[in-house]
Short mmCIF file of C-alpha atoms in Angstrom, two decimals:
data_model
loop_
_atom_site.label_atom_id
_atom_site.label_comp_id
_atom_site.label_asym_id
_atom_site.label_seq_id
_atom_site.Cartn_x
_atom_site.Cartn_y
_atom_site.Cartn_z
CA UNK A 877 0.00 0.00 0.00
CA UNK A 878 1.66 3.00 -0.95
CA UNK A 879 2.08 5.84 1.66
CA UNK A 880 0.68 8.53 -1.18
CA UNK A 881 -2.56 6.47 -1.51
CA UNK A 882 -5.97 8.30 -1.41
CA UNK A 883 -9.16 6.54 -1.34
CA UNK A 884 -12.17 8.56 -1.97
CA UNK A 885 -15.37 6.91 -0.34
CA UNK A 886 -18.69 8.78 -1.57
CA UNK A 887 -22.26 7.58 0.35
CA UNK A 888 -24.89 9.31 -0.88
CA UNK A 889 -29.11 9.49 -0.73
CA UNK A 890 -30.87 8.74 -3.33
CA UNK A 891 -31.12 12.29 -5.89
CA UNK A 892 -28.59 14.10 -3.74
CA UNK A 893 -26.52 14.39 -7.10
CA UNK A 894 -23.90 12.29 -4.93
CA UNK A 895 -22.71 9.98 -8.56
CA UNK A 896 -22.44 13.04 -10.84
CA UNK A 897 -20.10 15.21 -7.47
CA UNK A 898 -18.06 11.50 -7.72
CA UNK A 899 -17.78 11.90 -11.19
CA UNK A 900 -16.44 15.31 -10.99
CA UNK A 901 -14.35 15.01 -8.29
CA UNK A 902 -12.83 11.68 -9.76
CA UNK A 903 -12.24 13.74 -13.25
CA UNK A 904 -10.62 17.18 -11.43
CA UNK A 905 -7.96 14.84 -9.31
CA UNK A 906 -7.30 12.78 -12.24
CA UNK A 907 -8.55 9.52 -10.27
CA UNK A 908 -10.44 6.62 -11.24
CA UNK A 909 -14.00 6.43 -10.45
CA UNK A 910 -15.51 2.80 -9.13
CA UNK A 911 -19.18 2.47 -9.58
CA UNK A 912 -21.48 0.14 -11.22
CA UNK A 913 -18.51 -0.20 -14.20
CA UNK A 914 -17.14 -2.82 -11.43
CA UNK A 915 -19.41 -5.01 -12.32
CA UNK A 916 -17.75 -5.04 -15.73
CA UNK A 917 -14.61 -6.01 -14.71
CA UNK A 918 -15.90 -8.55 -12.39
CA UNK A 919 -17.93 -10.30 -14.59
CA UNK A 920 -15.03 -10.44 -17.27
CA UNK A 921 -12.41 -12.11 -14.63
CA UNK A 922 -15.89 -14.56 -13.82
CA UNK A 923 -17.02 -15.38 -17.49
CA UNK A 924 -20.15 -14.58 -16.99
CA UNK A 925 -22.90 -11.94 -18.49
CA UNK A 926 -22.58 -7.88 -16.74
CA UNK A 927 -26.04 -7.39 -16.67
CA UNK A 928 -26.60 -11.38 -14.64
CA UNK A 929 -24.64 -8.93 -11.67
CA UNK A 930 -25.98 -5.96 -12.03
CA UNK A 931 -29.66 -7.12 -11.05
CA UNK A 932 -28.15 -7.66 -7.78
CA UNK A 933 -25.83 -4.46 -7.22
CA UNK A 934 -26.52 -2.84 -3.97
CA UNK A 935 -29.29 -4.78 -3.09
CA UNK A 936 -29.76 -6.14 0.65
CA UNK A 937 -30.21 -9.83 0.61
CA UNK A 938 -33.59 -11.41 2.47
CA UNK A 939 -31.52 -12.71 5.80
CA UNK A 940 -34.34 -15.59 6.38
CA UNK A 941 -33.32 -17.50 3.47
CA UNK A 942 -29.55 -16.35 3.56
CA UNK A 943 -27.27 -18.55 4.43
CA UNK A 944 -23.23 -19.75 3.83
CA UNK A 945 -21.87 -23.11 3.57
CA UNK A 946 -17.90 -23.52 3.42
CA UNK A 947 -17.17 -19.42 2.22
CA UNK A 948 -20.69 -19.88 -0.47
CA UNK A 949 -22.87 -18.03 -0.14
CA UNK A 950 -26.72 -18.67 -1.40
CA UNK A 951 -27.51 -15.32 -1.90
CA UNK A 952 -26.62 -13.82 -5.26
CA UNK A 953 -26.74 -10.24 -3.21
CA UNK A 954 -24.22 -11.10 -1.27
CA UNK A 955 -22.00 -13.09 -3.71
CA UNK A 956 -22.46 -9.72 -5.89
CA UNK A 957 -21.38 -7.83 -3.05
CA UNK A 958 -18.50 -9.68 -2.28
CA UNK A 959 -17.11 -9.97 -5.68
CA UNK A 960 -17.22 -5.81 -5.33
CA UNK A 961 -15.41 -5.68 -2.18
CA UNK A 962 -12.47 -8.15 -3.06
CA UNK A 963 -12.10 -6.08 -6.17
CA UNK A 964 -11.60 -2.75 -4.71
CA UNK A 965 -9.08 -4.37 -2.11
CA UNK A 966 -7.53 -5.61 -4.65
CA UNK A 967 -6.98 -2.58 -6.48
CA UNK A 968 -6.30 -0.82 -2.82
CA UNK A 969 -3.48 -3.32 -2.04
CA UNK A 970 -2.00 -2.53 -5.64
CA UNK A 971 -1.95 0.79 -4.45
CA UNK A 972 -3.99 2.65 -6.76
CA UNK A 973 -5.67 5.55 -5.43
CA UNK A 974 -9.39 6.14 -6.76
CA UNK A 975 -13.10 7.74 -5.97
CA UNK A 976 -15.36 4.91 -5.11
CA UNK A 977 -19.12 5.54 -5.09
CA UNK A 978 -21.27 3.58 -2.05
CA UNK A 979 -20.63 -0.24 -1.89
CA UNK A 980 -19.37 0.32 1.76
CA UNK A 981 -16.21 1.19 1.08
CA UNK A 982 -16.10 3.54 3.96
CA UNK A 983 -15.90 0.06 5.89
CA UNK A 984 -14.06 -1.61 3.82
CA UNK A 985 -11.11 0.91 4.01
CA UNK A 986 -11.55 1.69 7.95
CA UNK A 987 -8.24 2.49 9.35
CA UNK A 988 -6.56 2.99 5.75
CA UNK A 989 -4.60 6.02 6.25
CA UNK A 990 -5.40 7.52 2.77
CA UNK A 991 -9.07 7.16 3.49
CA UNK A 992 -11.35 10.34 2.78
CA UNK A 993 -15.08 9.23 3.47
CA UNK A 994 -17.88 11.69 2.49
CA UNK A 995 -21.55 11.08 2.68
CA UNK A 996 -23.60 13.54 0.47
CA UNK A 997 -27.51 14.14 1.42
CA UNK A 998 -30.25 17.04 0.26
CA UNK A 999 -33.70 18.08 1.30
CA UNK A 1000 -36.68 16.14 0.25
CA UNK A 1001 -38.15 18.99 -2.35
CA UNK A 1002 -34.33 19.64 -4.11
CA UNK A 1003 -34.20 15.40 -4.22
CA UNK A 1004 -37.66 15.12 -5.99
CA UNK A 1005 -37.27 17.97 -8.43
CA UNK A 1006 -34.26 16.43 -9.46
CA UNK A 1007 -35.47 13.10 -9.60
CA UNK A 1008 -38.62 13.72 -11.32
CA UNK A 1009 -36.89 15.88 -13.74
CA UNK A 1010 -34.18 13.00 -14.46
CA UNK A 1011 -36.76 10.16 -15.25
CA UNK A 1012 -40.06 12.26 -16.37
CA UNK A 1013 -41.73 10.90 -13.43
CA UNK A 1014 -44.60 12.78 -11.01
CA UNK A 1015 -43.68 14.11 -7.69
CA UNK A 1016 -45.56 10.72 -6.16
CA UNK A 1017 -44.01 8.52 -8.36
CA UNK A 1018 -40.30 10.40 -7.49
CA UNK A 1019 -40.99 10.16 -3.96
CA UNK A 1020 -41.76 6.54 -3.97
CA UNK A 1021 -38.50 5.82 -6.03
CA UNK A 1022 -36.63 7.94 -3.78
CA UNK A 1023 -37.92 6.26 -1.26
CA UNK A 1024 -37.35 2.68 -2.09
CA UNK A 1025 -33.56 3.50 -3.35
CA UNK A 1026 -32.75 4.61 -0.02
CA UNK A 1027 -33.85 1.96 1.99
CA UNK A 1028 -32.39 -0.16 -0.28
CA UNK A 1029 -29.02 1.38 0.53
CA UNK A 1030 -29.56 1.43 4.02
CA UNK A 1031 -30.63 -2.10 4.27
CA UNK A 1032 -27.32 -3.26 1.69
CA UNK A 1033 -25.26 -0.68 4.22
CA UNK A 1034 -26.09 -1.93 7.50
CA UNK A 1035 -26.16 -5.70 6.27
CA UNK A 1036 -22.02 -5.62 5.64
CA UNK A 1037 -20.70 -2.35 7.86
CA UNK A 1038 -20.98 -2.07 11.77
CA UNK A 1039 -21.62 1.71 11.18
CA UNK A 1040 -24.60 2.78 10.21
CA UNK A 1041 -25.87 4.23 7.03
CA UNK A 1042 -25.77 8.13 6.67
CA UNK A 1043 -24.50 8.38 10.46
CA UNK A 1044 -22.36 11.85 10.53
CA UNK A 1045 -20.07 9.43 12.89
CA UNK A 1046 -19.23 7.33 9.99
CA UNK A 1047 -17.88 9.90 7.88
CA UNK A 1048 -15.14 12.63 7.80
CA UNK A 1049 -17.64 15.20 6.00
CA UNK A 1050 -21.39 14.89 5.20
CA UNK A 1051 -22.68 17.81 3.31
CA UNK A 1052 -26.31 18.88 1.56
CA UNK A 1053 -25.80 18.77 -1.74
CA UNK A 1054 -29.39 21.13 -1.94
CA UNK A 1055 -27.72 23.95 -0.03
CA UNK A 1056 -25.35 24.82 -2.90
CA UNK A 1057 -26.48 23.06 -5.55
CA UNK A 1058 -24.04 20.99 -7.53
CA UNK A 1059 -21.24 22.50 -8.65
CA UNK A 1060 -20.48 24.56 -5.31
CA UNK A 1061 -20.75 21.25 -3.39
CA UNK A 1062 -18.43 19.54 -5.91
CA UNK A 1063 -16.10 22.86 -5.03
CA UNK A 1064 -16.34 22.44 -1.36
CA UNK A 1065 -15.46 18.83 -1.40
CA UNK A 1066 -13.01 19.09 -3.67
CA UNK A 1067 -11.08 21.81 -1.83
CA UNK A 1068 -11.91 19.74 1.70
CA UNK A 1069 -9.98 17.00 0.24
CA UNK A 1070 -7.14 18.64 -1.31
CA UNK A 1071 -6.32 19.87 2.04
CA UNK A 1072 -6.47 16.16 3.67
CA UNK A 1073 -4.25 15.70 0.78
CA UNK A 1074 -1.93 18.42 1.44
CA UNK A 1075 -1.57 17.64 4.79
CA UNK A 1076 -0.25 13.92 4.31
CA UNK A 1077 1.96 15.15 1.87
CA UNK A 1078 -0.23 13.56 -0.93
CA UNK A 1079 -0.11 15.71 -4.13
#
C-alpha cells in the first residue's frame, strides 16, 4: 500500500446528485471512479454476463433464506457484493488511489490512512425535483422511487458495515448537496480533500 494512496469513499441518498459530485471530483484529481462499471470487470475475470450482476448491485439480501456453507454463499446479493469488495481491495493493495461511489467502502477501508469518506444528502423537495426531472416521473411517483432506493441502501449498508448508514459518525464530512447546488458542493469537497491531501503530503 503506498504511503501517497488516497481513497475517496462517496455515500450518498438517493437524488442528492452524490454519482455526478463523484464523477467530478474523480475527473478534477485525475482519479479513477468505481461504480457500477465494477461489475464489468468482475464479470469479465468470472465469465459470466454484466447485466446477470448488475440485477443484484446494492441490493440487501432477504436474511431468512440467507445462508453460507464452506465461504458460499446462497444469496446472489451477497455473492455480488463480495465480488465488489475483493475487487476494490484488490486494487487498494496494488496501491492505486481512486473515488469509489457507495458499496461500503467507507468500511471496507476503515483504518486505511489515505481514506477520505464523504456522505452527500439534500432536502426532500431539491431530491424530488431532481429526480422527477431525471426520469419524467410525477412528484408521487419520485418520492416513492426515492424512497425505495434509499432503503435499499440502508438495508445493503447496514447488512455488511458495523456503522450505520448516513450516520455523521461514519464519515469525515457529510454535506447537503441542496444547499449549494451541484457544482459549489463539488467545489467544497473538492477543496476539503485537497487539504487532507496536502496535509499527508499527498499531491
Amino acid at each position: 500500500m503506498s504511503d501517497s494512496q488516497t481513497i475517496i469513499c462517496i455515500g450518498r441518498e438517493y437524488g442528492s446528485g452524490g454519482h455526478a459530485i463523484a464523477e467530478e471530483l474523480a475527473k478534477r484529481l485525475g482519479l479513477k471512479l468505481y461504480d457500477h462499471n465494477i461489475l464489468d470487470e468482475v464479470a469479465l475475470e468470472k465469465g459470466v454476463d454484466p447485466e446477470t450482476l448488475r440485477k443484484y448491485d446494492e441490493k440487501p439480501h432477504k436474511l431468512f433464506l440467507s445462508r453460507s456453507v464452506k465461504g458460499y454463499h446462497n444469496s446472489a446479493e451477497v455473492n455480488v457484493a463480495y465480488m465488489q469488495f475483493d475487487y476494490l481491495k484488490k486494487k487498494a493493495a496494488e496501491g492505486e488511489s481512486f473515488v469509489v461511489v457507495g458499496r461500503c467502502a467507507e468500511g471496507i477501508f476503515e483504518g486505511n490512512p489515505g481514506l477520505i469518506s464523504i456522505f452527500i444528502l439534500g432536502n426532500r423537495e431539491t431530491k424530488c425535483e431532481r429526480i422527477m426531472e431525471k426520469y419524467h416521473l410525477t412528484e408521487q411517483e419520485a418520492l416513492e422511487k426515492m424512497r425505495r432506493h434509499d432503503e435499499y441502501r440502508k438495508r445493503y449498508h447496514n447488512n455488511f458495515c458495523e456503522d450505520k448508514w448516513g450516520d455523521s459518525r461514519t464519515y469525515d464530512i457529510c454535506i447537503n448537496s441542496s444547499l449549494k447546488g451541484i457544482a459549489a458542493t463539488t467545489d467544497i469537497l473538492e477543496t476539503y480533500i485537497r487539504a487532507r491531501m496536502d496535509d499527508s503530503g499527498k499531491n
